Coordinates of C-alpha atoms in Angstrom, one line a residue:
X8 CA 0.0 0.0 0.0
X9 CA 1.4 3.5 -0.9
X10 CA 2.2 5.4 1.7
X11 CA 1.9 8.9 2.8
X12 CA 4.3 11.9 3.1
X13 CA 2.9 14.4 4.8
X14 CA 4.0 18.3 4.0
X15 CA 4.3 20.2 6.9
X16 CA 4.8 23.3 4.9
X17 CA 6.0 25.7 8.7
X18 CA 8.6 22.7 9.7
X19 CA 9.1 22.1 6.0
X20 CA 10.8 26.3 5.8
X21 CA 12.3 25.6 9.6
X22 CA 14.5 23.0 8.3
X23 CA 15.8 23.9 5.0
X24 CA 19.0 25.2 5.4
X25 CA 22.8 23.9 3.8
X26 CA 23.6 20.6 4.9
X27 CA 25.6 17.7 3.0
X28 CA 23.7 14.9 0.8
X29 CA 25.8 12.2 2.3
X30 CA 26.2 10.1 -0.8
X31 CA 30.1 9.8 0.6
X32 CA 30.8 10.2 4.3
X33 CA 32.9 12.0 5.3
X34 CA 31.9 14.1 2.6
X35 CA 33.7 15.2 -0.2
X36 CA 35.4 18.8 1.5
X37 CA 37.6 16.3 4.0
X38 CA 39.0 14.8 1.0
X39 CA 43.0 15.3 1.2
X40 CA 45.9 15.9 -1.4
X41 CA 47.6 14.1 0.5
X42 CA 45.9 10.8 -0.6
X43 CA 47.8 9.6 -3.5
X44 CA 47.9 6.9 -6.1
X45 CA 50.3 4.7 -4.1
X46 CA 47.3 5.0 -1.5
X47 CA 44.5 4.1 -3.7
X48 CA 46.9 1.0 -4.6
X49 CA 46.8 0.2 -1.2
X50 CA 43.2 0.0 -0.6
X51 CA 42.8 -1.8 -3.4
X52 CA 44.5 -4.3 -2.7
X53 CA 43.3 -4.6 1.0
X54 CA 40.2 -4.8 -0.6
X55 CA 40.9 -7.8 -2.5
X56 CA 42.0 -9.4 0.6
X57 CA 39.1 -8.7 2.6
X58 CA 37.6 -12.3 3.6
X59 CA 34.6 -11.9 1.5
X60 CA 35.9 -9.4 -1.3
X61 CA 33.0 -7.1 -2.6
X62 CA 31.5 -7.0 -6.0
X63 CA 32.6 -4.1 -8.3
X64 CA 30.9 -1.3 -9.5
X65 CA 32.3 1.6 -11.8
X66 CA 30.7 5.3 -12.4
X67 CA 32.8 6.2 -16.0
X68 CA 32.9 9.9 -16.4
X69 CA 32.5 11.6 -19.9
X70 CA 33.0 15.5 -20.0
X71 CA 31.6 16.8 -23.4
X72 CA 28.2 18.5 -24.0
X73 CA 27.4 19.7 -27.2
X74 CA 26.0 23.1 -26.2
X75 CA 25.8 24.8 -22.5
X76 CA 22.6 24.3 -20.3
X77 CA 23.6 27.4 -17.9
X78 CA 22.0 25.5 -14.4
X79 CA 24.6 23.1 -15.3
X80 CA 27.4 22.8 -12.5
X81 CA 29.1 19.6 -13.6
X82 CA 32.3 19.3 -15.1
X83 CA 31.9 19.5 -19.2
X84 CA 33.5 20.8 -21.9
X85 CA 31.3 22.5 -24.5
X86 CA 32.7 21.3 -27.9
X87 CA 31.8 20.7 -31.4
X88 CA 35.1 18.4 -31.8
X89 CA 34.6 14.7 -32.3
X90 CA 38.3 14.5 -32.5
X91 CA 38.4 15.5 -28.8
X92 CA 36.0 12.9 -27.7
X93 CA 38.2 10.2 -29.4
X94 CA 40.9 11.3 -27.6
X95 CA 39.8 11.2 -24.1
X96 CA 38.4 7.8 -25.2
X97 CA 41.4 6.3 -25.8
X98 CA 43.1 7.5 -22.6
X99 CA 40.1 6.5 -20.5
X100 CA 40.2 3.1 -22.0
X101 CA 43.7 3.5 -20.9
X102 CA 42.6 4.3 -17.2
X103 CA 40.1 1.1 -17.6
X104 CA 43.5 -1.3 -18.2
X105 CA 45.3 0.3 -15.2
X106 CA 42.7 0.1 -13.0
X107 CA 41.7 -3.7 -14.2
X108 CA 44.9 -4.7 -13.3
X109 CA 44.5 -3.9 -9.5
X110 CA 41.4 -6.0 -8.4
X111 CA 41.5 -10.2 -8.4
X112 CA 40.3 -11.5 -11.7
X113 CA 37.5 -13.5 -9.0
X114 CA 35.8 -10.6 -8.4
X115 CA 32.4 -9.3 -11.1
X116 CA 31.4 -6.0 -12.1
X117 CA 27.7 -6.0 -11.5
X118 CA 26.6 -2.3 -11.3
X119 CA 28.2 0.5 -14.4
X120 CA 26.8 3.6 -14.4
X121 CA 28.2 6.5 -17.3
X122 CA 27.5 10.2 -16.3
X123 CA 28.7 13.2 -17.5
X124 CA 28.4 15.3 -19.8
X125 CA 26.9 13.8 -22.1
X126 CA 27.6 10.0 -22.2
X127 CA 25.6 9.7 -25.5
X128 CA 28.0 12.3 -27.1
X129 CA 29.9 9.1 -27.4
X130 CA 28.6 7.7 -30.7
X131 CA 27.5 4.1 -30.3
X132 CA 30.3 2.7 -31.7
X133 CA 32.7 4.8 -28.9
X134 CA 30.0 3.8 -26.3
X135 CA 31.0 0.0 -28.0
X136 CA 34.4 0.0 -27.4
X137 CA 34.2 1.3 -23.8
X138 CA 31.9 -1.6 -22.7
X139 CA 34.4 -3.8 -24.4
X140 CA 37.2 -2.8 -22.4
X141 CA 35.7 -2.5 -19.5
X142 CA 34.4 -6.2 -19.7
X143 CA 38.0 -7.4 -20.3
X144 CA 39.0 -5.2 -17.8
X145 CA 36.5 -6.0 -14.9
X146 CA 34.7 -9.2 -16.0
X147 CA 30.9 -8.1 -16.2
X148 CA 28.5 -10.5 -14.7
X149 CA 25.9 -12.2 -16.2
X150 CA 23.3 -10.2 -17.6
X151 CA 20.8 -11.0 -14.7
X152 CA 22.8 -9.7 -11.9
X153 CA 23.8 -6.2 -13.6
X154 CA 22.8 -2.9 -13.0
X155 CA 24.4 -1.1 -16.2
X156 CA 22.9 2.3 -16.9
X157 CA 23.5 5.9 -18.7
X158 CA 22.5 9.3 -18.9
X159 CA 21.0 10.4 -22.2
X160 CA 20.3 13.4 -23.1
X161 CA 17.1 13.4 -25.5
X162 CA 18.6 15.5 -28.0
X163 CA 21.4 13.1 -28.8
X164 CA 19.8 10.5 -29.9
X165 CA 17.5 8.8 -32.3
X166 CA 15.3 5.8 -31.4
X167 CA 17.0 3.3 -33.5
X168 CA 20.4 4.3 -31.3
X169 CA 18.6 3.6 -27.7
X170 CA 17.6 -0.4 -29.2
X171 CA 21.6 -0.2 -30.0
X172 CA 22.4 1.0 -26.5
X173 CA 20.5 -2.0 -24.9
X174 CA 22.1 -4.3 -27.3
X175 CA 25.4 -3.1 -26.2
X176 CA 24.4 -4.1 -22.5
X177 CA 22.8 -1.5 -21.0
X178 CA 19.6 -1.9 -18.8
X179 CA 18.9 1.1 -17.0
X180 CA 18.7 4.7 -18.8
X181 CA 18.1 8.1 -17.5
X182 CA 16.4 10.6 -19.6
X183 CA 17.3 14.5 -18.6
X184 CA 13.7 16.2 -18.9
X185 CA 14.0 19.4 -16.7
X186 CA 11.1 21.2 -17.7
X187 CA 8.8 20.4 -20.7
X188 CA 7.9 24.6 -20.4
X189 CA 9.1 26.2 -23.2
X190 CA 10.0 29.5 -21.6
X191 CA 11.9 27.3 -18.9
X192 CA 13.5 25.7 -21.5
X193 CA 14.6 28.8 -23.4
X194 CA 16.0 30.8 -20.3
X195 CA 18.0 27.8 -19.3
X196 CA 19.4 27.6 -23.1
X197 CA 18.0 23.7 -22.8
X198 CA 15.6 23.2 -25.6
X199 CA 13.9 19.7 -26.3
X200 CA 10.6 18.9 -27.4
X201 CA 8.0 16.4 -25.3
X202 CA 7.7 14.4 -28.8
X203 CA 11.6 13.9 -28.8
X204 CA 11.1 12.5 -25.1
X205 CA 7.9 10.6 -25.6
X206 CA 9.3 8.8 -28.8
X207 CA 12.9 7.7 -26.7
X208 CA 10.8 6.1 -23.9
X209 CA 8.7 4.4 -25.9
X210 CA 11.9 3.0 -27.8
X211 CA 13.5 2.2 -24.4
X212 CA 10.3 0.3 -23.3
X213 CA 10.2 -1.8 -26.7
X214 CA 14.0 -2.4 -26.7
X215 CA 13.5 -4.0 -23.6
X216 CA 15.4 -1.5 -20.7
X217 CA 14.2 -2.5 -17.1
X218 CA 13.6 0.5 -15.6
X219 CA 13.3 4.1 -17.4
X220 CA 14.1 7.1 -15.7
X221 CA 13.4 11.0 -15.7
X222 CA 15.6 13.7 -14.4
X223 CA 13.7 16.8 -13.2
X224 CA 14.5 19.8 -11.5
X225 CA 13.0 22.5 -9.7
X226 CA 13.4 26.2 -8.9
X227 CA 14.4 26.7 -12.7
X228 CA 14.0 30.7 -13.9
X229 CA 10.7 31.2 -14.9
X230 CA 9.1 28.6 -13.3
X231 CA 6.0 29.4 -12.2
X232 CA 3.8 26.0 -9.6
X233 CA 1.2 26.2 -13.0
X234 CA 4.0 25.6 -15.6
X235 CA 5.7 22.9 -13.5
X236 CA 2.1 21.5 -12.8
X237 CA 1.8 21.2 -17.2
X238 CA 5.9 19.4 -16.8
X239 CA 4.2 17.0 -14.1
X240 CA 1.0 16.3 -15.9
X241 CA 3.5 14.5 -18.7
X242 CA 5.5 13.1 -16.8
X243 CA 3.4 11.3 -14.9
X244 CA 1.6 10.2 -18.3
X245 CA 4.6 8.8 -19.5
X246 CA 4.7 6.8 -16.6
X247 CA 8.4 6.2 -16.0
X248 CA 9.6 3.5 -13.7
X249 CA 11.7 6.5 -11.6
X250 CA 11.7 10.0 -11.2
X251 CA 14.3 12.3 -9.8
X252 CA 13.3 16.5 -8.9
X253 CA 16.0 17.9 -8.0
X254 CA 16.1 21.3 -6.3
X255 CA 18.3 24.1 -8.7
X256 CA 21.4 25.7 -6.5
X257 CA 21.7 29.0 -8.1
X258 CA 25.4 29.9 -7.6
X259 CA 26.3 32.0 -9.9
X260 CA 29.5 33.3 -8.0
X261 CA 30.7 29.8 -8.4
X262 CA 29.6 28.2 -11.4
X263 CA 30.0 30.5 -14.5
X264 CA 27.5 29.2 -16.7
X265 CA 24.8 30.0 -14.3
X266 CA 25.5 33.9 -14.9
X267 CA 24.4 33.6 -17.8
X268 CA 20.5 33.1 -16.8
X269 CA 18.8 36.6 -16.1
X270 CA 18.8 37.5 -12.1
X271 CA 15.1 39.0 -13.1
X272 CA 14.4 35.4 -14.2
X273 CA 15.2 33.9 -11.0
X274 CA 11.8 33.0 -8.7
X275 CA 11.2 33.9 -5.2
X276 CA 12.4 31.7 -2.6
X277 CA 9.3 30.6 -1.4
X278 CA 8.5 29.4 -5.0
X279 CA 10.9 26.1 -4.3
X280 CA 9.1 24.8 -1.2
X281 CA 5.6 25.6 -3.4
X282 CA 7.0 23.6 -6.7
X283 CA 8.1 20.5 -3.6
X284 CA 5.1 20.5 -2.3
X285 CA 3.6 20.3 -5.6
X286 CA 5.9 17.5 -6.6
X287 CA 5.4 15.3 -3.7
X288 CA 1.2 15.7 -3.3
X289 CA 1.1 14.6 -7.7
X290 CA 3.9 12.0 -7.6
X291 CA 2.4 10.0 -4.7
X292 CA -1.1 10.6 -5.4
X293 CA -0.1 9.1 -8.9
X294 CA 0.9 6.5 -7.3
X295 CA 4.9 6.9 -7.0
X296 CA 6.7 5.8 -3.5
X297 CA 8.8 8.3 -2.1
X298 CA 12.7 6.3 -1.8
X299 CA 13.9 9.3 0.0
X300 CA 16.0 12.7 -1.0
X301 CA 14.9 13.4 -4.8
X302 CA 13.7 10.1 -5.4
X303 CA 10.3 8.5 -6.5
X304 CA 9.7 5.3 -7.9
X305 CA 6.2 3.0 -9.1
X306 CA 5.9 0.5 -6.3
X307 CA 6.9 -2.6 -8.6
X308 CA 10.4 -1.1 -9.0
X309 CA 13.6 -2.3 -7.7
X310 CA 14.2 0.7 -5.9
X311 CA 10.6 0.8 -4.1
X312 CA 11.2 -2.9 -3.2
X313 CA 14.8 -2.4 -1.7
X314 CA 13.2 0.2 0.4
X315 CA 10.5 -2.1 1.5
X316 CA 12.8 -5.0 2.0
X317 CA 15.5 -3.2 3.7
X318 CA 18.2 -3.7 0.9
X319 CA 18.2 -0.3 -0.3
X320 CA 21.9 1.4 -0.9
X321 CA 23.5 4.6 -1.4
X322 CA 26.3 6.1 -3.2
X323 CA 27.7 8.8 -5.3
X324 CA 24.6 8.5 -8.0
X325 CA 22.2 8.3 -5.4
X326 CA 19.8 5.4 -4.4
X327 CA 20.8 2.1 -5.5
X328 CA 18.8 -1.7 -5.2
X329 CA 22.5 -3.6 -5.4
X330 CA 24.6 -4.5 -2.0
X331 CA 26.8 -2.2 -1.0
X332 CA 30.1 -2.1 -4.3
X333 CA 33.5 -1.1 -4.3
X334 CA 32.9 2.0 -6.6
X335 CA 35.8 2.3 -9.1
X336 CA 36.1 5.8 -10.1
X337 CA 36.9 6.4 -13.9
X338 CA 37.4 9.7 -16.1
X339 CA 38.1 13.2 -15.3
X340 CA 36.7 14.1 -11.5
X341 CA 35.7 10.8 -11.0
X342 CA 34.9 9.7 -7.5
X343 CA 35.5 6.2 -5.9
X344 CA 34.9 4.2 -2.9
X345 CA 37.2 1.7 -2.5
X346 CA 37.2 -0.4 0.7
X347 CA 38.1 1.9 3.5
X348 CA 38.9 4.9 1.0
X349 CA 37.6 7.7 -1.3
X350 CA 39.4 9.0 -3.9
X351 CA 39.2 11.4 -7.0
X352 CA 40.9 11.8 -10.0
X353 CA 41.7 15.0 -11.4
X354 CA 39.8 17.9 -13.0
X355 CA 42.0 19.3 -15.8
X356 CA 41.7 16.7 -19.0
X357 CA 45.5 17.7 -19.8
X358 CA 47.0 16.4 -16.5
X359 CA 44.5 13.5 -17.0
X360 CA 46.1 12.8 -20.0
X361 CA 49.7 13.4 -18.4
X362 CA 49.1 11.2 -15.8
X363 CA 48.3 8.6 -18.2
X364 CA 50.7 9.1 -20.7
X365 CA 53.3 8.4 -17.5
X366 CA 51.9 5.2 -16.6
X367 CA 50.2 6.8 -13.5
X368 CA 46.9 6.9 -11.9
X369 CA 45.0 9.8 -12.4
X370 CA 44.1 10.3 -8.1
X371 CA 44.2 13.9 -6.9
X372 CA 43.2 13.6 -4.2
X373 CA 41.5 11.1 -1.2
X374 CA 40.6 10.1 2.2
X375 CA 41.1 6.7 4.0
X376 CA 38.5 6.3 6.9
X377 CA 39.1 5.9 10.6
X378 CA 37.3 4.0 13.1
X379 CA 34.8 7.1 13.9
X380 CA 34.2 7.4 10.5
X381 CA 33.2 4.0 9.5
X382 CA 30.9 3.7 12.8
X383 CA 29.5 7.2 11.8
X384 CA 29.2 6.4 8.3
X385 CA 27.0 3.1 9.3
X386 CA 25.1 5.1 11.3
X387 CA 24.6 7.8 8.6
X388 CA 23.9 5.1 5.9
X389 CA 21.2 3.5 8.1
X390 CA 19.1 6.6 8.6
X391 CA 19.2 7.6 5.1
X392 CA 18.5 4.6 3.1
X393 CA 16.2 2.7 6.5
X394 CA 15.2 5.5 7.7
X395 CA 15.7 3.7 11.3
X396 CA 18.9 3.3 13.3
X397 CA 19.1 -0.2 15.7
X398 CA 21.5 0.8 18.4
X399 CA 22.1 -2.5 18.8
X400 CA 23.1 -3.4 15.5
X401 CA 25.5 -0.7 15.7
X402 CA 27.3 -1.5 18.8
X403 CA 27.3 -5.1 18.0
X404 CA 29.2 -4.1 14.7
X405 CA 31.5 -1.3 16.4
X406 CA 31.9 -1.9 20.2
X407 CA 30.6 0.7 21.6
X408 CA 27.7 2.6 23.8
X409 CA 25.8 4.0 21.4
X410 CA 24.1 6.5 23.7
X411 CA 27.7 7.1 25.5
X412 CA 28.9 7.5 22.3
X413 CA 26.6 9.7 20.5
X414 CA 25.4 11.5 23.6
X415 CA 25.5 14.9 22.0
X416 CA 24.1 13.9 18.6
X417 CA 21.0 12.3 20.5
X418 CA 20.7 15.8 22.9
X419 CA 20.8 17.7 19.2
X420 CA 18.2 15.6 18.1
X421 CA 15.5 16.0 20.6
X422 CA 14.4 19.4 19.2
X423 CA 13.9 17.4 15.3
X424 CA 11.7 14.7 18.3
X425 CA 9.5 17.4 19.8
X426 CA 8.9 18.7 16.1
X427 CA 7.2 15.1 15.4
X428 CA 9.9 14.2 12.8
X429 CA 11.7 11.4 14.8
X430 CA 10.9 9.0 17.4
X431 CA 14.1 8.5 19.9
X432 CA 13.2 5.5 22.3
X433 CA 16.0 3.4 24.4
X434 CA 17.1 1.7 21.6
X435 CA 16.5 3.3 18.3
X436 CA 16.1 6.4 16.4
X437 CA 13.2 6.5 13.5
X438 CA 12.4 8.5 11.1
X439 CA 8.4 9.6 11.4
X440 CA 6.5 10.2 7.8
X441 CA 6.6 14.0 8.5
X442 CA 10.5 13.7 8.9
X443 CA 10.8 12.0 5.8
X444 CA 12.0 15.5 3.7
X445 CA 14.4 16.2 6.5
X446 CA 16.2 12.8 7.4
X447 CA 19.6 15.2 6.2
X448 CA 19.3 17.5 9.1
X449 CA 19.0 13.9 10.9
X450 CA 22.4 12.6 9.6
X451 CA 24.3 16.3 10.2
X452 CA 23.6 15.6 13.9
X453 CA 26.6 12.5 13.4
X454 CA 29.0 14.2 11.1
X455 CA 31.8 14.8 13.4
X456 CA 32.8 17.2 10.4
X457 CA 30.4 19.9 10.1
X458 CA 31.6 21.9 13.3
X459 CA 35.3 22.5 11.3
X460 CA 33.2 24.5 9.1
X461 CA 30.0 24.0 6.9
X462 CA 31.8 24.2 3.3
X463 CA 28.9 25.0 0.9
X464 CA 26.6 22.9 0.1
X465 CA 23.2 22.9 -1.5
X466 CA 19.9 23.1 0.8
X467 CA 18.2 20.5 2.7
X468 CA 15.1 20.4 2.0

């Protein structure tokens, strides 16, 4: 039965302030220069000698847009080159060998995931060759136990190339929507038609994907809670397996591209918490579960029954149904988790190259995790994919007092417990249905981090 999430629109405003998503903890600010390749080597090999070594997953980064959506605050590279793109290719296919060779041949990638960019950039033939040599590389496994997914952007491809992208082994693909509103579209210099969209899910349906997804996001210039209510109306007729809303950070004194959309374009405030609200009254009464964050999925979906089943993961692209990976990070700015470890490759495709062309790792930087930060990442982990923390699971797994231990976190808690968003008993913390939207402010009460400064991050709620 779906269930409710109630919008508590005064407690909803309270708590939306700047906190950390957690996909890593700690989060990606602690990570250190000092953290270098030979360390990455290290923790992957302590990895493969772990008594049950973990299944491998890979997140394959590829940079190049063909024009500039100015929200956009990812690492591209606007370019009309193809000769460019066959370039990285070749070094990242280079990465792909390197990195191969440091995990036991034993051990099966079951979950690939290409962002960007613009994966589909990538002609099919290029998007070919990388799944070849990341098979040799990492030894996919069968077809049933993968999770192998992209990011396509509608405007990059026809329907006869998404049949070819399943047939090259993908099983998962996420269509960038945005807005179907035409002003929206035009002010964010992102223009795509609903026939383009309707015709690639359709194709991905008949070519056989499992699970078809929609990126949204909200708090756009000129959106108004009627034009996003047209968007929703759409979306939810196209009836994809998963939606993601993300909330726009509008950051102009950071990201460049982003001055280009017209201050005077920007709406209120107040307008984001509307367009939630919105988003989260359609989606459920439409029949979506809420998985948590930006998340919704139909209740027959892997995601909705990881969440019910208590298998539900999380990681650098968000929710996840496979057990918990060692994430190999790949391409420029990649991230990875890697046993005990985090690490990121660098920015700048030159030094990438350089790197390379050396024989070398492309790491920049990392962070290898002490006791406190695996027990708090556990902890962190369990309230934002269970939405429940068992005290006693926790000290069983870390030897320790878990009210001792996290006596202050519990004390910061109580005010979130008197709001009616948590329920704190001798032995658990749980997140209520009205707490739901705000299990982030939850997990900053455990980030032993957050006091050494706040860094900047986008808001909670």
């Amino acid at each position: 039965m779906q269930d409710t999430l109630p919008f508590i629109r005064p407690l909803v405003e309270k708590y939306d302030r700047p906190g950390p998503r957690y996909t890593s903890y700690p989060t990606a600010p602690q990570f250190q220069a000092a953290f270098a390749e030979d360390d990455y080597r290290a923790a992957a090999e302590r990895s493969n000698r772990a008594a049950t070594p973990k299944p491998l997953s890979a997140y394959v980064h590829i940079p190049f847009c063909e024009s500039l959506c100015y929200y956009c605050a990812c690492n591209k590279i606007i370019t009309h080159n193809r000769e460019r793109a066959a370039e990285y290719l070749a070094w990242l296919k280079r990465e792909v060998e390197l990195q191969g060779a440091l995990f036991d041949d034993s051990r099966r990638m079951t979950q690939l995931h290409l962002g960007g960019g613009t994966p589909t950039y990538l002609s099919n033939d290029q998007l070919g060759e990388l799944m070849a040599a990341l098979d040799a590389a990492f030894h996919f496994a069968e077809p049933e136990a993968r999770e192998f997914s992209l990011e396509v952007d509608p405007r990059t491809v026809t329907p006869e190339q998404i049949h070819e992208l399943h047939a090259l082994g993908f099983n998962r693909l996420s269509f960038g929507v945005q807005d179907f509103d035409a002003r929206v579209q035009e002010a964010v210099n992102r223009i795509q038609s609903e026939a383009q969209v309707v015709e690639l899910v359709a194709a991905a349906r008949k070519a056989g994907f499992q699970s078809v997804s929609v990126d949204l996001i909200y708090g756009l210039p000129l959106q108004t809670v009627a034009s996003f209510d047209a968007t929703l109306d759409k979306i939810i007729a196209l009836r994809p397996d998963r939606i993601a809303a993300y909330s726009y950070a509008h950051l102009p004194e950071l990201f460049k591209a982003q001055r280009l959309i017209r201050p005077e374009d920007m709406p209120p405030p107040e307008r984001k918490i509307e367009l939630l609200e919105l988003i989260i009254r359609r989606l459920t009464v439409a029949g979506y579960v809420f998985i948590g964050m930006d998340h919704f999925a139909l209740p027959e979906d892997e995601l909705s029954l990881a969440k019910e089943n208590g298998t539900l993961q999380r990681n650098f692209q968000g929710y996840s149904t496979h057990a918990d990976c060692d994430l190999i990070g790949l391409g420029n700015t990649a991230i990875g988790k890697v046993g005990d470890s985090y690490s990121q490759n660098v920015k700048e495709t030159a030094r990438y190259q350089a790197r390379l062309e050396a024989g070398r790792l492309p790491v920049m930087r990392g962070y290898r995790l002490n006791a406190d930060d695996l027990l708090r990442r556990d902890v962190i982990n369990a309230l934002m994919c269970h939405g429940r923390i068992d005290f006693a699971a926790i000290e069983a797994d870390h030897d320790i007092d878990f009210r001792d231990y996290f006596a202050d976190a519990l004390a910061e808690l109580e005010e979130m417990a008197d709001d009616g968003l948590l329920a704190i008993d001798e032995g658990s913390i749980a997140v209520l249905p009205a707490g739901r939207l705000m299990m982030r402010n939850a997990a900053m009460a455990f980030d032993a981090y957050l006091s050494h400064g706040p860094g900047r991050y986008s808001r909670t709620v």
